[in-house]
PDB file of C-alpha atoms in Angstrom:
ATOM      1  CA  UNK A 115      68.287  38.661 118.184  1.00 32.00           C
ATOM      2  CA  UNK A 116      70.352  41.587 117.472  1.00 35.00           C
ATOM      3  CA  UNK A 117      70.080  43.388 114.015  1.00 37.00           C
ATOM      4  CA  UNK A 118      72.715  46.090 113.064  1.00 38.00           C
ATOM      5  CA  UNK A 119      73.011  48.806 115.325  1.00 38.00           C
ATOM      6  CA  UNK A 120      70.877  47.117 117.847  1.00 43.00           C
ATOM      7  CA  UNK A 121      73.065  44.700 119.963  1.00 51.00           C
ATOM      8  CA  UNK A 122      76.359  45.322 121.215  1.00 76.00           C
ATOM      9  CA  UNK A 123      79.153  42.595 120.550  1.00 80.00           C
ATOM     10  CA  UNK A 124      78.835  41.141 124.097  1.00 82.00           C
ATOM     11  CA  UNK A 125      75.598  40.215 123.759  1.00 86.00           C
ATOM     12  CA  UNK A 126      76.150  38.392 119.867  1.00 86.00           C
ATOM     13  CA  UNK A 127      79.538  37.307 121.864  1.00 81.00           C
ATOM     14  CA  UNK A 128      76.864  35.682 124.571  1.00 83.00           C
ATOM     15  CA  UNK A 129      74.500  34.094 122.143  1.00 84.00           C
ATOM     16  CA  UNK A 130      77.239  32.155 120.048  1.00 83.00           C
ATOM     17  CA  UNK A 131      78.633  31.122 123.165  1.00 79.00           C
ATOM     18  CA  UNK A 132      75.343  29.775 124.459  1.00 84.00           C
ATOM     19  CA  UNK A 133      75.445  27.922 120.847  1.00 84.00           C
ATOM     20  CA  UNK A 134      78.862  26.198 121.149  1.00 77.00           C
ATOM     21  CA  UNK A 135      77.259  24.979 124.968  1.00 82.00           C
ATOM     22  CA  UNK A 136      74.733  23.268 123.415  1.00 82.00           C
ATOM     23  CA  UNK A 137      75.352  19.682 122.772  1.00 79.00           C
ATOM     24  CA  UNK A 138      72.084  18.306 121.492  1.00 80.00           C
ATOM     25  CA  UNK A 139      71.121  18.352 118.241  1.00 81.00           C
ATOM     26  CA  UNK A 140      66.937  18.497 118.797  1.00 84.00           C
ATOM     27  CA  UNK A 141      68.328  22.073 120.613  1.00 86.00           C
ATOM     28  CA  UNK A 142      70.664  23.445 118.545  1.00 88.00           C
ATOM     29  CA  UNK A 143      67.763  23.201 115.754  1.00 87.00           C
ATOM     30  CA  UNK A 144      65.547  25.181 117.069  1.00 89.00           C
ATOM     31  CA  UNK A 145      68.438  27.664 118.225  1.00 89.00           C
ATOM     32  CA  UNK A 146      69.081  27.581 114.447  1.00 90.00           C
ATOM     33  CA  UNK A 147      65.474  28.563 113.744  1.00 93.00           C
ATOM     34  CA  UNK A 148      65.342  31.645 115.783  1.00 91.00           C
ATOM     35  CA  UNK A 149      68.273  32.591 114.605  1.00 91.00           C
ATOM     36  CA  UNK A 150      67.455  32.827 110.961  1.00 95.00           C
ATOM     37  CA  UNK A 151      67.137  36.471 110.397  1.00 93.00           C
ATOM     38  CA  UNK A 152      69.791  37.801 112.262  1.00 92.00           C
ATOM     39  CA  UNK A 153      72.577  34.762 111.502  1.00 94.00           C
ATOM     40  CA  UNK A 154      74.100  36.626 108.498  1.00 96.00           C
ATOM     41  CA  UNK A 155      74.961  40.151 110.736  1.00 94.00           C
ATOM     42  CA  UNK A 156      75.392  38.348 113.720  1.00 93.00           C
ATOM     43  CA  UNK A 157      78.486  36.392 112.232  1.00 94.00           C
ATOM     44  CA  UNK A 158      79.625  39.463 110.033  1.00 94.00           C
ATOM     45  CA  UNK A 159      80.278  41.203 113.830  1.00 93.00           C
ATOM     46  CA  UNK A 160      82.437  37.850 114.790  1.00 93.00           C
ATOM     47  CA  UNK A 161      83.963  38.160 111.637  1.00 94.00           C
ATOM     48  CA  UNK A 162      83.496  34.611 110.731  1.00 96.00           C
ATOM     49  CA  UNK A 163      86.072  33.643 107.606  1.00 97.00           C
ATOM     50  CA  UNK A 164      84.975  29.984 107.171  1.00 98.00           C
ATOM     51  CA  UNK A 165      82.784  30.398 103.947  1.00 98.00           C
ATOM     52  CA  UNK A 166      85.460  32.176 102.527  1.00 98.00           C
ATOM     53  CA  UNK A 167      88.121  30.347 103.444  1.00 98.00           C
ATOM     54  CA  UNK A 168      86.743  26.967 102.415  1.00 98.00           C
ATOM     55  CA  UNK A 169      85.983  27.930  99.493  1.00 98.00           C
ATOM     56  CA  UNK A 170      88.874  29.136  98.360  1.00 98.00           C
ATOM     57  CA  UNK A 171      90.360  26.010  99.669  1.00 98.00           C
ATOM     58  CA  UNK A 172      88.279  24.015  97.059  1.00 98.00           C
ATOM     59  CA  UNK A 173      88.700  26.275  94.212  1.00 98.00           C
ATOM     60  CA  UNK A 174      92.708  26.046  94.268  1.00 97.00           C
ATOM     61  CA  UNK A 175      92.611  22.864  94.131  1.00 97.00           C
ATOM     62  CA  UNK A 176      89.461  22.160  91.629  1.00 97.00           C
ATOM     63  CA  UNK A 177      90.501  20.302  88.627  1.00 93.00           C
ATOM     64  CA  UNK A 178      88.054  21.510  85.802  1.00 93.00           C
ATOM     65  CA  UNK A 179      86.216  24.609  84.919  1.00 95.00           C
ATOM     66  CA  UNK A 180      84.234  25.586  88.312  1.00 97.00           C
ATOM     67  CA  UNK A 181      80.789  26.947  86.146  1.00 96.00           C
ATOM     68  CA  UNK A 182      80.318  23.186  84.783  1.00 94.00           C
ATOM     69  CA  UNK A 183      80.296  21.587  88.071  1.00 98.00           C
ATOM     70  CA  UNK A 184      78.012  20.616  90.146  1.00 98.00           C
ATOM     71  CA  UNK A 185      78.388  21.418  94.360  1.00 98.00           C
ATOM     72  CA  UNK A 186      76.430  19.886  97.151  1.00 98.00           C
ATOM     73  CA  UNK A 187      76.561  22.703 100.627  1.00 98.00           C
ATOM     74  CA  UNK A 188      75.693  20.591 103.276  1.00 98.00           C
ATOM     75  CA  UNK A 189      74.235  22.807 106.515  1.00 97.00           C
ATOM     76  CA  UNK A 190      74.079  25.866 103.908  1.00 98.00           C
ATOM     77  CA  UNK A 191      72.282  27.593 106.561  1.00 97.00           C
ATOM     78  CA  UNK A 192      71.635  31.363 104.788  1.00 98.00           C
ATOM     79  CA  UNK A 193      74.040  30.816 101.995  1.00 98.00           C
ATOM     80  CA  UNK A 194      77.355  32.250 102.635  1.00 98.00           C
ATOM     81  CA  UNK A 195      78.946  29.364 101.050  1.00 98.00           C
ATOM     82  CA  UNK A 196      76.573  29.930  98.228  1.00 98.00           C
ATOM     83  CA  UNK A 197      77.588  33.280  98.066  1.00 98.00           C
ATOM     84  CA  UNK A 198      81.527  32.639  97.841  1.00 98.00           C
ATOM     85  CA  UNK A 199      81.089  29.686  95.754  1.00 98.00           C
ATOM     86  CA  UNK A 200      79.593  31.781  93.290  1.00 98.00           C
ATOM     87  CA  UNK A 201      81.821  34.836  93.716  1.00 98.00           C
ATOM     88  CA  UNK A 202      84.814  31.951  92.190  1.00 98.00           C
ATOM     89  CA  UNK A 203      82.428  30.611  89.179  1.00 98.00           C
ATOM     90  CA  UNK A 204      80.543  27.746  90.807  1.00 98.00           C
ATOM     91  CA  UNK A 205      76.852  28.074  89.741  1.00 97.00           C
ATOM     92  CA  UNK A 206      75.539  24.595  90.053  1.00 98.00           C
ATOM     93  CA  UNK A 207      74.446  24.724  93.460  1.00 98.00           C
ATOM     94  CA  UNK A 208      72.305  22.319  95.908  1.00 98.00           C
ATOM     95  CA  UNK A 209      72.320  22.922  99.509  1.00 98.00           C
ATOM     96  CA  UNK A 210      70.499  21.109 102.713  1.00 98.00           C
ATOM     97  CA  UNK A 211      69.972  21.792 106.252  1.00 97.00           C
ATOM     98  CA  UNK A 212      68.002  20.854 108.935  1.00 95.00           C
ATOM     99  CA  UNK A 213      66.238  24.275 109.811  1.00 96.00           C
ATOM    100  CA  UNK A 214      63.249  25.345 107.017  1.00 96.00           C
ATOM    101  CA  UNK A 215      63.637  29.125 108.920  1.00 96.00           C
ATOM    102  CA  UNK A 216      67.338  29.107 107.302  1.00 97.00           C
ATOM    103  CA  UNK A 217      66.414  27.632 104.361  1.00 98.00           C
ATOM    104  CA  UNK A 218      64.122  30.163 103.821  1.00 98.00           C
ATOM    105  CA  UNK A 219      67.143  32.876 104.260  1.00 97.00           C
ATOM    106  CA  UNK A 220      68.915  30.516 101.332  1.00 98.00           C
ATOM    107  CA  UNK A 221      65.996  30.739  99.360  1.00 98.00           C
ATOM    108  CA  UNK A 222      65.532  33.963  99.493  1.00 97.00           C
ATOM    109  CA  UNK A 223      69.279  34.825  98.109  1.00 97.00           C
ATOM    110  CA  UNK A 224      68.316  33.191  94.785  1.00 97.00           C
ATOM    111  CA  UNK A 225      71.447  31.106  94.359  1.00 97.00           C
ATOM    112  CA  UNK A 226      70.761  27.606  94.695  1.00 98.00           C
ATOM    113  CA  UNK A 227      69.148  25.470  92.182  1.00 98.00           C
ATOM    114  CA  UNK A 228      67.568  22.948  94.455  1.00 98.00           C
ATOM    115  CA  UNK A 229      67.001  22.750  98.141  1.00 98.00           C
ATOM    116  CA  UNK A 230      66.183  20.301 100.639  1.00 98.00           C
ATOM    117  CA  UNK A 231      65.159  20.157 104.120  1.00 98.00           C
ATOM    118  CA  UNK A 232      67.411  16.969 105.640  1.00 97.00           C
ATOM    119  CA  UNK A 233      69.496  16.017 109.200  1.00 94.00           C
ATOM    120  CA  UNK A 234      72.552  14.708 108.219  1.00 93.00           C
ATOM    121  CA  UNK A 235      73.564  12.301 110.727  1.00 90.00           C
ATOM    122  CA  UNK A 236      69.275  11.565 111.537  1.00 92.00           C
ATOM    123  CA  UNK A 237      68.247  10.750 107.556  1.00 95.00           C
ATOM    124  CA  UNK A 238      70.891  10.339 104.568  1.00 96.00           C
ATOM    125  CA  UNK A 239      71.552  13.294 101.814  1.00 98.00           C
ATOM    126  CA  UNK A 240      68.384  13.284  99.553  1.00 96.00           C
ATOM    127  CA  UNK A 241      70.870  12.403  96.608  1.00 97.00           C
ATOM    128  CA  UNK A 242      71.858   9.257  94.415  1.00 97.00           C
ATOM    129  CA  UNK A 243      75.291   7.971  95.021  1.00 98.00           C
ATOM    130  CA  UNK A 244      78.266   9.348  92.903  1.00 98.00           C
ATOM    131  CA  UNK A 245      76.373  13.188  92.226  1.00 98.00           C
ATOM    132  CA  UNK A 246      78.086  15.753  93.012  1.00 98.00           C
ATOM    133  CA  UNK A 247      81.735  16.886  91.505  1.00 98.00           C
ATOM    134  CA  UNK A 248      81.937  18.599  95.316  1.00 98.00           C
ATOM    135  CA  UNK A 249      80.671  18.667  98.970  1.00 98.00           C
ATOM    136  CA  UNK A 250      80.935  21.173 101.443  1.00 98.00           C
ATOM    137  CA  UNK A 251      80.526  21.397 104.776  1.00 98.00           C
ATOM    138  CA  UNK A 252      81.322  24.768 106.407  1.00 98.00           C
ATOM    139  CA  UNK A 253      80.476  25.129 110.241  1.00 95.00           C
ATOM    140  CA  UNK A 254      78.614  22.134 111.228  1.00 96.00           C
ATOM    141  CA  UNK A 255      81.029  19.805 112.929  1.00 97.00           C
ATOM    142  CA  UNK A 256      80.715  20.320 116.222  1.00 93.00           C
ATOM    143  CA  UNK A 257      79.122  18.490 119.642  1.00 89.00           C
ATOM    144  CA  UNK A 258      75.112  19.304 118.998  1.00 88.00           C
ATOM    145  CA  UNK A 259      75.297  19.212 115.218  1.00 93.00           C
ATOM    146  CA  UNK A 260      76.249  17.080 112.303  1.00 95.00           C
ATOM    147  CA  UNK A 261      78.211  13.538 114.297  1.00 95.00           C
ATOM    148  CA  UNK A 262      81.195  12.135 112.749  1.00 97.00           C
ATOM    149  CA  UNK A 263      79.882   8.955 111.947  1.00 96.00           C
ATOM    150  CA  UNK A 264      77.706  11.001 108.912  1.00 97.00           C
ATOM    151  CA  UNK A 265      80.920  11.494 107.322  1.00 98.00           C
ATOM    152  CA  UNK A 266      80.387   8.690 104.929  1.00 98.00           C
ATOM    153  CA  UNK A 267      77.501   9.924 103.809  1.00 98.00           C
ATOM    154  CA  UNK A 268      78.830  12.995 102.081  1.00 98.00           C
ATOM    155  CA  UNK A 269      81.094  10.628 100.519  1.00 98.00           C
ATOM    156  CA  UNK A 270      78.313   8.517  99.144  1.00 98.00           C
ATOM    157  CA  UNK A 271      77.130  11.144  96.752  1.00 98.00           C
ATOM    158  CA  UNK A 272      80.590  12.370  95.766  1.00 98.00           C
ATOM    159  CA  UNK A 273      81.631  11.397  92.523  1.00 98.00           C
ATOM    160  CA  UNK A 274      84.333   9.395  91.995  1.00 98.00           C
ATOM    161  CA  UNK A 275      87.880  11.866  91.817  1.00 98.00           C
ATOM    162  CA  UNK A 276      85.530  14.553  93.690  1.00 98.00           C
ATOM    163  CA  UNK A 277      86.427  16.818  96.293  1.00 98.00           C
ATOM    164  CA  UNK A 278      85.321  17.196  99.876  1.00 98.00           C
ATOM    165  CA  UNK A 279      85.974  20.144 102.065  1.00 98.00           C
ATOM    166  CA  UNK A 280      85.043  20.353 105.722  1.00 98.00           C
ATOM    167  CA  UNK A 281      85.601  22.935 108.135  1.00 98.00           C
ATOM    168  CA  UNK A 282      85.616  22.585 112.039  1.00 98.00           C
ATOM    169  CA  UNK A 283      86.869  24.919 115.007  1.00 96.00           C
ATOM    170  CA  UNK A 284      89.807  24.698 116.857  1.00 96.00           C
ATOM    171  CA  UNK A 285      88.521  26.310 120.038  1.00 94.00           C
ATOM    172  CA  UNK A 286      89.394  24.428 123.462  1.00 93.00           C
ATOM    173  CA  UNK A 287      85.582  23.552 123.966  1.00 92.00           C
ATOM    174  CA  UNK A 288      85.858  21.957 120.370  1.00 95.00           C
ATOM    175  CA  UNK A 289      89.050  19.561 120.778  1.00 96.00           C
ATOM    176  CA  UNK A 290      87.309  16.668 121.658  1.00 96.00           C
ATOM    177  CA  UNK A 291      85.089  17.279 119.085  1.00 97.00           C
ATOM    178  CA  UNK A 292      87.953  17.773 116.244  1.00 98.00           C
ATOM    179  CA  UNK A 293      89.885  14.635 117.948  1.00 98.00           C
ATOM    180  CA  UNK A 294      87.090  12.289 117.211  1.00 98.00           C
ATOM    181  CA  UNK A 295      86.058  14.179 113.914  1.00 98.00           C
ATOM    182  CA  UNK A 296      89.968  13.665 112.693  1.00 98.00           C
ATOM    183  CA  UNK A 297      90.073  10.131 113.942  1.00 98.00           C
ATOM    184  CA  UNK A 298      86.836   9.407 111.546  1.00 98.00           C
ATOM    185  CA  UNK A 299      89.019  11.466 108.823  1.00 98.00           C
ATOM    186  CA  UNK A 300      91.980   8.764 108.942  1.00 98.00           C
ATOM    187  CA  UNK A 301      90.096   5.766 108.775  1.00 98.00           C
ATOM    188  CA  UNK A 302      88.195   6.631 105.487  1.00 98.00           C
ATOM    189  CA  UNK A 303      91.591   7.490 104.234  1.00 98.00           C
ATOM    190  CA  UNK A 304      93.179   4.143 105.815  1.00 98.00           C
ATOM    191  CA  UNK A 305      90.870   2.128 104.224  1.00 98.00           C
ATOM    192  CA  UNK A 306      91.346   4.064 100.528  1.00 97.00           C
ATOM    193  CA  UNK A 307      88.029   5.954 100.579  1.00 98.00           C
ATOM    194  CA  UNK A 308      89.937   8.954 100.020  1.00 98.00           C
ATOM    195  CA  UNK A 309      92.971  10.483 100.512  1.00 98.00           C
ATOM    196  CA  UNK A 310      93.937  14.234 102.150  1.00 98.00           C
ATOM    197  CA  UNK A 311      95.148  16.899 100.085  1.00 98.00           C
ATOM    198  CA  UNK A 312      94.783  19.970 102.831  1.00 97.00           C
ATOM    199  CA  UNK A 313      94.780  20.020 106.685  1.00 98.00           C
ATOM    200  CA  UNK A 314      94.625  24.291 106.969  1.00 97.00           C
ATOM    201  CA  UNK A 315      95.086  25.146 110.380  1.00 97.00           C
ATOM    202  CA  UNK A 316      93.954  28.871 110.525  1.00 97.00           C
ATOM    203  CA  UNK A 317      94.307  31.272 113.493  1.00 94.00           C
ATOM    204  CA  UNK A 318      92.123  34.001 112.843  1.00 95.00           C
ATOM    205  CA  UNK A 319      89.268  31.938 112.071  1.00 97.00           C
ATOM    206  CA  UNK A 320      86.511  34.416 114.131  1.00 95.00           C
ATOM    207  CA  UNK A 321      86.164  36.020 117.501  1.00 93.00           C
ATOM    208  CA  UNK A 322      86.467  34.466 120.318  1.00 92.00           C
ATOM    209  CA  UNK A 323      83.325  34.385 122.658  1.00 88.00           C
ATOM    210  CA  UNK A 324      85.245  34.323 125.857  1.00 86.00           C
ATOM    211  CA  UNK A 325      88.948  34.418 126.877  1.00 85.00           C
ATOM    212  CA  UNK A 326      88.899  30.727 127.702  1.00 85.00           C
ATOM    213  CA  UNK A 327      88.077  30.533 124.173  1.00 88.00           C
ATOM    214  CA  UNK A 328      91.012  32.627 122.195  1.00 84.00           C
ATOM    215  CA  UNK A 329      94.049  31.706 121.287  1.00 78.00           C
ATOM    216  CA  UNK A 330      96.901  33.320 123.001  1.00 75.00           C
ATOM    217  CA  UNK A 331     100.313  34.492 122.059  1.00 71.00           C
ATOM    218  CA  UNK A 332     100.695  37.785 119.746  1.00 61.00           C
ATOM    219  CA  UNK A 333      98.631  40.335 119.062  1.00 65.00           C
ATOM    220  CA  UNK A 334      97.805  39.430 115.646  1.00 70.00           C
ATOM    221  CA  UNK A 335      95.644  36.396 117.425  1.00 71.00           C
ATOM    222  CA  UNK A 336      95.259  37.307 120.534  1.00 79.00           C
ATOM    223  CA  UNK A 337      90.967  37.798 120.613  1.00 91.00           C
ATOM    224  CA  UNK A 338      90.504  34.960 118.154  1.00 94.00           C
ATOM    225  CA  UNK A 339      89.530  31.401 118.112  1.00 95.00           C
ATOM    226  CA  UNK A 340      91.439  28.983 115.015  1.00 96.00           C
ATOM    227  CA  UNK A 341      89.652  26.554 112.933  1.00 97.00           C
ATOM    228  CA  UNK A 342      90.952  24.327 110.470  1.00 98.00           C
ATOM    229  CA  UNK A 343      89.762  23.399 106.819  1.00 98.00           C
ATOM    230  CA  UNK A 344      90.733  19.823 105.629  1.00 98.00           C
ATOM    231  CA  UNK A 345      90.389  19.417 101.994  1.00 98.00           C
ATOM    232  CA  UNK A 346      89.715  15.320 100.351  1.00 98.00           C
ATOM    233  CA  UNK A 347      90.107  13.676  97.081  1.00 98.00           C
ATOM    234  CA  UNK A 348      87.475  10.389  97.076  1.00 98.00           C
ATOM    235  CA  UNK A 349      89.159   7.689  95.319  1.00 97.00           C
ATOM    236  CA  UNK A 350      88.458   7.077  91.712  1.00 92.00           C
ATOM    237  CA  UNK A 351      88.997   3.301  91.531  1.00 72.00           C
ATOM    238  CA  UNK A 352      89.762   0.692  94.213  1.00 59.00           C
ATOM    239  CA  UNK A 353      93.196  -0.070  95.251  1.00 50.00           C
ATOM    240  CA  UNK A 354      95.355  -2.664  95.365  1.00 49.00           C
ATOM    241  CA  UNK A 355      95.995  -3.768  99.319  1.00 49.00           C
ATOM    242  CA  UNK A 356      99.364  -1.909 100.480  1.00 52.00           C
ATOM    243  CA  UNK A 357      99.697   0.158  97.057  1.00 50.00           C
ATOM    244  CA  UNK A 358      98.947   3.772  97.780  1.00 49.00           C
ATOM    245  CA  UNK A 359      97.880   5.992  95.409  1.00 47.00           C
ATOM    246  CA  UNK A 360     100.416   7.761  93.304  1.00 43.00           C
ATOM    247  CA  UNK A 361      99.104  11.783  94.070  1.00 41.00           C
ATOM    248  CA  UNK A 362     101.324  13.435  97.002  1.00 41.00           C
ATOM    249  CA  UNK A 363      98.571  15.008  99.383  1.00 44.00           C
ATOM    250  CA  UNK A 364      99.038  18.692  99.756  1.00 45.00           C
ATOM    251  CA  UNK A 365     100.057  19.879 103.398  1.00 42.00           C
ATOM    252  CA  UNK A 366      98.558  23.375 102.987  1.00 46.00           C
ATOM    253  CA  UNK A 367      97.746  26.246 101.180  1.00 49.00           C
TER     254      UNK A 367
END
């Protein structure tokens, strides 16, 4: 793996790529694990804005004081949610992922509270029902990773009136990946799990890794692939059949 200095662009351009092939999730584990120590410069050169960009997402819209609440990062990977979640006054922090080598990395940056190895979508979240005041999931949802259908899950330990924020790319070799993952979306809401406050469509979300990839048009994009954060609200008490709730969903930021 390339450390600063070391590798050129093309070749961190090349190994991302070969990630966003890979459609298995048994692979894209142990990708993940030798990954580990050079993840955090690797996406700094792609200039990867997810962390930041969900998080600010959730901290717009979060209701009470950020330092009392307790946050679930699902996939945490090294921490770079950790990092912005702090950065905004969120210092209750849990994360999971399925790699120990990037756990380690989390560890190591001293910001979580508790940690746990888990693979969402193989074993449920290591956490009683109705926990956590929020739930991220920053970078995961794609083919090889974390499957729609584990959506409910990060529901499950959501408290009631808590927010979840997922991220996913926008890239052409994502789409049907996002189609499916959006389809999941509106059922939960359709059958008053939750309802949508944010559906950020981003261009700039990080480099591209090929031309196929990037999004054309202007300069301003041109190079880059989008991505999209989607921000929910899980319903505090159960509705009434064809009475929906009262709050008017946010369209963006």
């Amino acid at each position: 793996m390339a450390r600063e200095g070391d590798g050129s662009l093309s070749e961190v351009w090349a190994r991302v790529g070969s990630l966003h092939r890979i459609n298995d999730l048994a692979h894209t584990l142990h990708f993940y694990e030798r990954w580990a120590l050079d993840y955090d410069q690797d996406v700094a050169n792609l200039q990867y804005r997810a962390p930041r960009l969900a998080v600010d997402c959730l901290s717009q819209a979060f209701p009470g004081p950020p330092h009392s609440a307790l946050i679930l990062d699902v996939a945490c990977g090294t921490g770079l949610v950790a990092v912005e979640l702090q950065a905004r006054g969120f210092l209750q922090l849990h994360g999971v992922d399925g790699s120990p080598a990037m756990l380690e990395q989390a560890q190591a940056r001293g910001l979580y509270q508790h940690l746990s190895l888990c693979t969402l979508g193989q074993e449920p979240l290591p956490s009683p029902e109705g926990t956590y005041d929020a739930v991220l999931m920053v970078g995961a949802l794609s083919d090889g990773q974390v499957p729609c259908s584990a959506i409910p899950e990060l529901l499950r330990v959501t408290k009631p009136g808590g927010l979840v924020c997922l991220t996913t790319r926008a890239n052409p070799s994502n789409l049907r990946y996002k189609a499916a993952l959006e389809a999941t979306l509106d059922r939960l809401e359709q059958a008053g799990e939750w309802e949508r406050l944010v559906a950020w469509t981003v261009d700039r979300w990080e480099l591209a890794t090929s031309k196929l990839e990037e999004v054309p048009g202007t300069s301003d994009t041109d190079g880059y692939i989008p991505g999209i954060v989607y921000l929910y609200r899980k319903q505090e008490v159960t509705q009434v059949e064809g009475v929906r709730p009262s709050a008017q969903p946010l369209t963006g930021l």
